mmCIF file of C-alpha atoms in Angstrom:
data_model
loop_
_atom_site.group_PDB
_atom_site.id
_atom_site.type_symbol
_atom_site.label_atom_id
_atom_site.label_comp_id
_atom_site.label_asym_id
_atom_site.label_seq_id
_atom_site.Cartn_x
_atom_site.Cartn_y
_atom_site.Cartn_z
ATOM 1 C CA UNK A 1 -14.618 -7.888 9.802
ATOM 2 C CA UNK A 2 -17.098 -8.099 6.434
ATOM 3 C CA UNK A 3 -17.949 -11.856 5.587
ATOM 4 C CA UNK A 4 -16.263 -11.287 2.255
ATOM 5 C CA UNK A 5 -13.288 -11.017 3.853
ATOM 6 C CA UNK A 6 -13.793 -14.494 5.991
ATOM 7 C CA UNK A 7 -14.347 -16.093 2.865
ATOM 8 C CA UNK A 8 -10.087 -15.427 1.681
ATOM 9 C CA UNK A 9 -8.393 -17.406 3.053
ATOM 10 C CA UNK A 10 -5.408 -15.193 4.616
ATOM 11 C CA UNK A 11 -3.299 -17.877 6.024
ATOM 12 C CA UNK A 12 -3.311 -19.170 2.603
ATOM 13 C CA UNK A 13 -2.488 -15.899 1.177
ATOM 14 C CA UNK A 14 0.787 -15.781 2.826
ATOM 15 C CA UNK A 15 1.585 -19.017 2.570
ATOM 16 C CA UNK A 16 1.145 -19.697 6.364
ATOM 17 C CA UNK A 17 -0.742 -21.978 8.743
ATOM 18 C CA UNK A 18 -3.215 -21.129 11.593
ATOM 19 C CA UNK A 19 -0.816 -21.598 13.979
ATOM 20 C CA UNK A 20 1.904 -19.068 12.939
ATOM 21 C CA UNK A 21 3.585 -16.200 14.559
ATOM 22 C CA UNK A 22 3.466 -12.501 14.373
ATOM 23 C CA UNK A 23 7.486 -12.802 13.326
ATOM 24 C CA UNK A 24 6.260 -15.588 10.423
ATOM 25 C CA UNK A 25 3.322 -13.437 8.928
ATOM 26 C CA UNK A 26 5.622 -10.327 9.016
ATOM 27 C CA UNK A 27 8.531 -12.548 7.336
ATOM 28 C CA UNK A 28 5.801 -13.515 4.612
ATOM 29 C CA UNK A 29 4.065 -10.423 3.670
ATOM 30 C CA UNK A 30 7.740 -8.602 3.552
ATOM 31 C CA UNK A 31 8.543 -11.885 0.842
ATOM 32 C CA UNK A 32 4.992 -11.779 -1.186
ATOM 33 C CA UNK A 33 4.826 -8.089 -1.841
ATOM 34 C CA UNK A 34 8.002 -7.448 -2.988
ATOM 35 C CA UNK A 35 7.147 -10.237 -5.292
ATOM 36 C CA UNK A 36 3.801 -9.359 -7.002
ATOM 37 C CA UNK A 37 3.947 -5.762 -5.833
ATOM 38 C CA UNK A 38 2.727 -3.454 -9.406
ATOM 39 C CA UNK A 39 6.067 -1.575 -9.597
ATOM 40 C CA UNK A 40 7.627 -5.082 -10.212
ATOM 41 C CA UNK A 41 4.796 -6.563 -12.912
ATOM 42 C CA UNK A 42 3.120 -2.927 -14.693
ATOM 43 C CA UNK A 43 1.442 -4.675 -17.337
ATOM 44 C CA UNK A 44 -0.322 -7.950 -14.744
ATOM 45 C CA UNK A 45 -3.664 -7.040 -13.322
ATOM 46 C CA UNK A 46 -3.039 -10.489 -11.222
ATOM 47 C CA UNK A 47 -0.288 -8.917 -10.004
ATOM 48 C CA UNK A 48 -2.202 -6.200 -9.008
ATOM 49 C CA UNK A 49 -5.100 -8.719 -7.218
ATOM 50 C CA UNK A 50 -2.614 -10.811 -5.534
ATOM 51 C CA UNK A 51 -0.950 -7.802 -4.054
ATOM 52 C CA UNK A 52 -4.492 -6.194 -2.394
ATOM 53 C CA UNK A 53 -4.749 -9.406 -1.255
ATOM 54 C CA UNK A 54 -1.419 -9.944 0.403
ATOM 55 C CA UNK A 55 -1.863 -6.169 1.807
ATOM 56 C CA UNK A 56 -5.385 -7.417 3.655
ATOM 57 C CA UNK A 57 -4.166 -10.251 4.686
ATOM 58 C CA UNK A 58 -1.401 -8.944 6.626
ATOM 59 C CA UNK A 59 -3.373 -5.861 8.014
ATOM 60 C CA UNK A 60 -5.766 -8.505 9.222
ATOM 61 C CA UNK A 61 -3.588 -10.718 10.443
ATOM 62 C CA UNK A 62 -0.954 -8.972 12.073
ATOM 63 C CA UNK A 63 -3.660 -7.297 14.216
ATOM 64 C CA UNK A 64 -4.636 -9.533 17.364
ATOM 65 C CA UNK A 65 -7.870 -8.223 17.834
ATOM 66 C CA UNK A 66 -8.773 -8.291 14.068
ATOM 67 C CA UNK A 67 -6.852 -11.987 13.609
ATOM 68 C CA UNK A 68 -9.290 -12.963 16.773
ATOM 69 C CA UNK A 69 -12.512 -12.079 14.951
ATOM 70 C CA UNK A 70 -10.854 -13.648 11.639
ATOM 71 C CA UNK A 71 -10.584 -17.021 13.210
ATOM 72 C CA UNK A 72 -13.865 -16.409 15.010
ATOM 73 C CA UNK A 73 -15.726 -15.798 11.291
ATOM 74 C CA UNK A 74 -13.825 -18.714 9.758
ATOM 75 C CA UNK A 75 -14.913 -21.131 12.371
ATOM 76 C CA UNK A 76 -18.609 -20.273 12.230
ATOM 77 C CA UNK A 77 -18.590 -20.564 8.454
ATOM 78 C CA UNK A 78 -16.771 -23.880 8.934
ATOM 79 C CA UNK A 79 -19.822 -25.389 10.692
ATOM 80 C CA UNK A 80 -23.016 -26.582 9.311
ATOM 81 C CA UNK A 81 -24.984 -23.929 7.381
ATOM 82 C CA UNK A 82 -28.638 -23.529 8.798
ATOM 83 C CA UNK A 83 -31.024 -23.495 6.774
ATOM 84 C CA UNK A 84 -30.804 -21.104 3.307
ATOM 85 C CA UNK A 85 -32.891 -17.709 3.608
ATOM 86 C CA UNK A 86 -33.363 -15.752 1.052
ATOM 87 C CA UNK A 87 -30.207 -13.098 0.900
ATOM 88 C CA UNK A 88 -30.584 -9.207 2.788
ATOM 89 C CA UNK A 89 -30.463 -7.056 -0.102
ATOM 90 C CA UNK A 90 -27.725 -4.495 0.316
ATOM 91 C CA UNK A 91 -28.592 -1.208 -1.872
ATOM 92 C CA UNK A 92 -25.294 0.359 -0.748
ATOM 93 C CA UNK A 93 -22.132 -1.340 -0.207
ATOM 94 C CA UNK A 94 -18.274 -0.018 0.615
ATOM 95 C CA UNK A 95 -15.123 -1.428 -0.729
ATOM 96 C CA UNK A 96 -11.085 -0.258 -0.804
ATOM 97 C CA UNK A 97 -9.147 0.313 -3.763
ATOM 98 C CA UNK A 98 -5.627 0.811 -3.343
ATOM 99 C CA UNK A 99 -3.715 2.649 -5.799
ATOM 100 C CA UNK A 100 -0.035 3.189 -6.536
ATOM 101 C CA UNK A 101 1.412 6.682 -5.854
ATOM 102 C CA UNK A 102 1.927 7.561 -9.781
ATOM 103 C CA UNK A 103 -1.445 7.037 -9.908
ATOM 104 C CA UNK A 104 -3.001 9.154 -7.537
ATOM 105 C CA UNK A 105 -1.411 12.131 -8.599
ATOM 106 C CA UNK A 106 -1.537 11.772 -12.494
ATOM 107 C CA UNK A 107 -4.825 9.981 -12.275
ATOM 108 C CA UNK A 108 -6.096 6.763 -13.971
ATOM 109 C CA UNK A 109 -9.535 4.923 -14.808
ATOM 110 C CA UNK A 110 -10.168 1.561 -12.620
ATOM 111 C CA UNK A 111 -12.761 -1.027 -12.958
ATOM 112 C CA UNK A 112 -14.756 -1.588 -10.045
ATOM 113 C CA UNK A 113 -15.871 -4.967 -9.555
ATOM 114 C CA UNK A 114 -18.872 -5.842 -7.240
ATOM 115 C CA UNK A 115 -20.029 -9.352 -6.060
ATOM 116 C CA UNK A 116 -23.537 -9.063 -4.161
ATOM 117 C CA UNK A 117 -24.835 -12.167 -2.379
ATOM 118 C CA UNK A 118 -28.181 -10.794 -3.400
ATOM 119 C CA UNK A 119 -26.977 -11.195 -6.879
ATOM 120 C CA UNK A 120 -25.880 -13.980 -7.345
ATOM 121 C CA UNK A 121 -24.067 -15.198 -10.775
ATOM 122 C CA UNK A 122 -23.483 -11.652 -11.643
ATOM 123 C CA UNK A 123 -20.870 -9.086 -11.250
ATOM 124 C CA UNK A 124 -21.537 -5.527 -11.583
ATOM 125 C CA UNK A 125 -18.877 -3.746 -13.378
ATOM 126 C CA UNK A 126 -18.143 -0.055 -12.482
ATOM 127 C CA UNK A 127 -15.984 2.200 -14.656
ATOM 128 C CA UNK A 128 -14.560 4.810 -12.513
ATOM 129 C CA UNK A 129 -12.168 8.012 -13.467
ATOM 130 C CA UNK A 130 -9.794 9.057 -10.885
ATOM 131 C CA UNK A 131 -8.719 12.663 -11.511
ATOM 132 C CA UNK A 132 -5.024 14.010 -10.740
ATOM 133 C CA UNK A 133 -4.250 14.758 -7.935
ATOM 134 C CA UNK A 134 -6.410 12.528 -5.884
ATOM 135 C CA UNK A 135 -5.925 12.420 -2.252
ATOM 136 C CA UNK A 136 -5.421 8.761 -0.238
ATOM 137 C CA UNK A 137 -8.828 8.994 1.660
ATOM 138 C CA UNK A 138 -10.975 10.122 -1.194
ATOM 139 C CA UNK A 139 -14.324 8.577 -1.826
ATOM 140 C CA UNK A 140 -16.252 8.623 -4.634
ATOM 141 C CA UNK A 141 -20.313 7.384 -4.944
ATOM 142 C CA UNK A 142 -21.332 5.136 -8.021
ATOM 143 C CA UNK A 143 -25.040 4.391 -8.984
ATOM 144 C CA UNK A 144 -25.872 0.766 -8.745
ATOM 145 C CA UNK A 145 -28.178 -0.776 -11.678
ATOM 146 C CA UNK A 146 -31.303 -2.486 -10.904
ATOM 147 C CA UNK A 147 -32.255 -4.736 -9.418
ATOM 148 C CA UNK A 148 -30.221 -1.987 -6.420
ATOM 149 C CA UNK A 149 -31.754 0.983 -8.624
ATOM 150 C CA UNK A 150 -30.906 4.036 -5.690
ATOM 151 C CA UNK A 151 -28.284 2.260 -3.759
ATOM 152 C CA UNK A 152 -24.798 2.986 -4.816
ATOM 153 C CA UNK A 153 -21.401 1.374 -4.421
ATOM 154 C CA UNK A 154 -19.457 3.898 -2.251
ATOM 155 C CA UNK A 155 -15.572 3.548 -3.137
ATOM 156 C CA UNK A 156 -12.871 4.255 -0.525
ATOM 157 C CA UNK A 157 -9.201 5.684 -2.159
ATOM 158 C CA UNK A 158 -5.983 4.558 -0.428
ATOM 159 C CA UNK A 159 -2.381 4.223 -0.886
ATOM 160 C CA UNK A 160 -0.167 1.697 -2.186
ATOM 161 C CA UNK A 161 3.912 1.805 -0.557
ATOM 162 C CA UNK A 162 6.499 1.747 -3.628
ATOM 163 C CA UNK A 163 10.047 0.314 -2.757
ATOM 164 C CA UNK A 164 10.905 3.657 -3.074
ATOM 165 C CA UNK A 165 8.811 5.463 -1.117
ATOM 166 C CA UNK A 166 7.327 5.038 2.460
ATOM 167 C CA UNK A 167 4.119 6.916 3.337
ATOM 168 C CA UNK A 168 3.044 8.779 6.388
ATOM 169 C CA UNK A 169 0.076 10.434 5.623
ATOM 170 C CA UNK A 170 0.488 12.988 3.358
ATOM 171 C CA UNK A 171 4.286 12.712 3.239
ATOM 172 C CA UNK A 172 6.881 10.327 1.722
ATOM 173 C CA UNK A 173 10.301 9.196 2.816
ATOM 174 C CA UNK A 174 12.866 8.078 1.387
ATOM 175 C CA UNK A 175 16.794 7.450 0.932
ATOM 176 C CA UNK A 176 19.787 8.558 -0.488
ATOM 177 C CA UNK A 177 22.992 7.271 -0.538
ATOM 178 C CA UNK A 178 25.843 9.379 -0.985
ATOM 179 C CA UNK A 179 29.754 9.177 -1.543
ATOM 180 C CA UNK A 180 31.801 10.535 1.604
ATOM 181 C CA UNK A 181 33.135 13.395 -0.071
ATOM 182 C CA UNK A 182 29.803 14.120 -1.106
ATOM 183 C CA UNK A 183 28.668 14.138 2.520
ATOM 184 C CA UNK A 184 32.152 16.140 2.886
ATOM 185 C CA UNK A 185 31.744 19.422 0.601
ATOM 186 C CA UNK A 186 28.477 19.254 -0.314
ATOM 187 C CA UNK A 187 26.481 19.509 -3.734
ATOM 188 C CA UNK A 188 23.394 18.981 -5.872
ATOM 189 C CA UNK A 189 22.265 15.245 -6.178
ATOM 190 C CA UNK A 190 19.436 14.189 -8.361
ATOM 191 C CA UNK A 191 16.458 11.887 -7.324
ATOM 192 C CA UNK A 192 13.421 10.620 -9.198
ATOM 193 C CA UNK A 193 10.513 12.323 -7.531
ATOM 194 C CA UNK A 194 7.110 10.526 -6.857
ATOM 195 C CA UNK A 195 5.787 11.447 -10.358
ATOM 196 C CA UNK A 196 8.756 10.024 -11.852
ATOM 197 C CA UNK A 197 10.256 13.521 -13.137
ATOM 198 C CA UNK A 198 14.354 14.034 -11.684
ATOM 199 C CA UNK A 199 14.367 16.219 -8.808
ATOM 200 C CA UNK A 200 17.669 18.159 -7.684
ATOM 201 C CA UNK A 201 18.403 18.028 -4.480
ATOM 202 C CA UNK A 202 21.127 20.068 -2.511
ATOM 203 C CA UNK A 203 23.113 18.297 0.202
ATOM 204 C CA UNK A 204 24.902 21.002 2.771
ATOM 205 C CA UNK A 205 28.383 20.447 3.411
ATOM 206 C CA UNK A 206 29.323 17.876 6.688
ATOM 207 C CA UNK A 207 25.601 16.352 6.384
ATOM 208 C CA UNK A 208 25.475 13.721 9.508
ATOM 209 C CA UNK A 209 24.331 10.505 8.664
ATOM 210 C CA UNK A 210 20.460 9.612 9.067
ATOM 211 C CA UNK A 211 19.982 13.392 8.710
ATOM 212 C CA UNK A 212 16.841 14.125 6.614
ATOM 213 C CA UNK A 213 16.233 16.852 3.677
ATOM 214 C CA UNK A 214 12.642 18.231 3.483
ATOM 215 C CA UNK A 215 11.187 18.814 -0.109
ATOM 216 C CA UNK A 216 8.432 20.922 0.244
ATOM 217 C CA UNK A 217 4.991 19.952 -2.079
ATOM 218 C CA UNK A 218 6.586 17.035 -3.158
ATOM 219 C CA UNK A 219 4.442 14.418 -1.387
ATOM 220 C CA UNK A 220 1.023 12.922 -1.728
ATOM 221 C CA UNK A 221 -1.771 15.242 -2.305
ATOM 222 C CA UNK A 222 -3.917 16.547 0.503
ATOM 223 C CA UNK A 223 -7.623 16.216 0.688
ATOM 224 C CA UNK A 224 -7.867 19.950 0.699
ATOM 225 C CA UNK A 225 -5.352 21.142 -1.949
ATOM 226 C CA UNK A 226 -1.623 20.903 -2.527
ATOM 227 C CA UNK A 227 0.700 18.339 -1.661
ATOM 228 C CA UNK A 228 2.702 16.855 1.382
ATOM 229 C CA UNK A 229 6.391 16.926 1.732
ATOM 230 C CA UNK A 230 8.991 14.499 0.973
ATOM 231 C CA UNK A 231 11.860 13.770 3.435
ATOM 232 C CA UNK A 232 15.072 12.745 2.191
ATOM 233 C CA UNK A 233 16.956 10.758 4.597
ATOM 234 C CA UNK A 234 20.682 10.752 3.725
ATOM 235 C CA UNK A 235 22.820 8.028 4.282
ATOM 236 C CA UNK A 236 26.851 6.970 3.316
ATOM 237 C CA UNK A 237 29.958 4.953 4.396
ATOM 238 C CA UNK A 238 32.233 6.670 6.707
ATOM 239 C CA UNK A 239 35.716 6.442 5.144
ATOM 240 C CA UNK A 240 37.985 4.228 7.543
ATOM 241 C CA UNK A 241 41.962 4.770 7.376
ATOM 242 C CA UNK A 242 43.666 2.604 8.510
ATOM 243 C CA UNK A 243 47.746 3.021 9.175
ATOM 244 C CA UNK A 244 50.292 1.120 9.926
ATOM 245 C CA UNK A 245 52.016 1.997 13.618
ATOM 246 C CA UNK A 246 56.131 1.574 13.620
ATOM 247 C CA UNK A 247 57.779 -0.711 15.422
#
């Protein structure tokens, strides 16, 4: 757990106190993303902040071991501060960026902000070109400026869910609802893949419910070349009857 991160308050983020539960962080996070997630505002980079901040909060929080060393950090900066020494001066430092899916695989140019204790009063700004076809994971080295001449801000790529699609690791899932007599006969369905082009789909006839259609190279890149799969899991109403018996 980095200090930066003690200094957020999570339980704030969410909305929460320090005495919640697992069920009432989950609850919250589920509320606050859909609300400020980037599919939902495009054009709102505080969109954009408030949802890497809900998505830390929550993978902080809803981990007992990490929530324990949370508290733990927040309590000791809570106290009285000893007396000021001068600040450790940090050539290198590591920091997240989370992107959405569109992004990673038609690429995009991000500003990298940095906030060093060592600095203090300034923020370094880093422009940084992401490439197509980048793969969650990916890290990319920037030069620092003096007064950090040789250190270097070392930036870590990952992931950010859509509504549409979940992510496990290189591959996506999502649904589909059909009609019945779709499910029935069978037929060609179209989608919107992850890049936002239509995909066709074909459904086989008497598809079961919950079954799942694999889409070969149409998932999140892979760190060494091509693409992960998307799975297609099909869902639709069963069509009831119902008839009345004679008497």
């Amino acid at each position: 757990m980095s200090s930066d991160s003690a200094e957020i308050d999570y339980y704030a983020v969410l909305g929460l106190d320090r005495r919640c539960t697992l069920a009432q962080i989950r609850a919250a996070y589920r509320l606050f993303a859909k609300r400020f997630h980037p599919d939902l505002n495009p054009d709102s980079p505080e969109a954009l902040t408030r949802s890497q901040e809900i998505n830390a909060a929550h993978e902080t929080l809803s981990d007992p071991a990490r929530r324990r060393a949370y508290d733990r950090e927040r309590d000791a900066a809570s106290r009285p501060a000893a007396p000021a020494r001068a600040p450790k001066i940090e050539r290198n430092i590591a920091q997240d960026v989370h992107l959405r899916i569109e992004e990673l695989l038609r690429g995009t140019t991000i500003e990298v902000r940095v906030k060093d204790p060592a600095n203090p009063g300034e923020v370094e700004l880093h422009s940084l070109e992401i490439p197509p076809q980048t793969a969650p994971g990916a890290r990319f080295t920037l030069p620092r400026p003096e007064p950090f001449e040789g250190g270097s801000v070392k930036v870590r790529i990952k992931a950010l869910p859509g509504f549409r699609f979940k992510i496990r690791g290189s591959d996506l899932r999502c649904d589909l609802r059909i009609s019945t007599q779709r499910a029935t006969q069978g037929g060609s369905e179209m989608i919107t893949s992850a890049s936002g082009a239509p995909l066709r789909i074909q459904i086989p006839a008497r598809i079961a419910r919950g079954e799942e259609l694999r889409i070969p190279g149409e998932g999140l890149p892979k760190p060494r070349g091509d693409r992960g799969d998307l799975f297609v899991r099909v869902t639709y109403r069963p069509e009831v009857r119902v008839s009345r018996l004679g008497r």
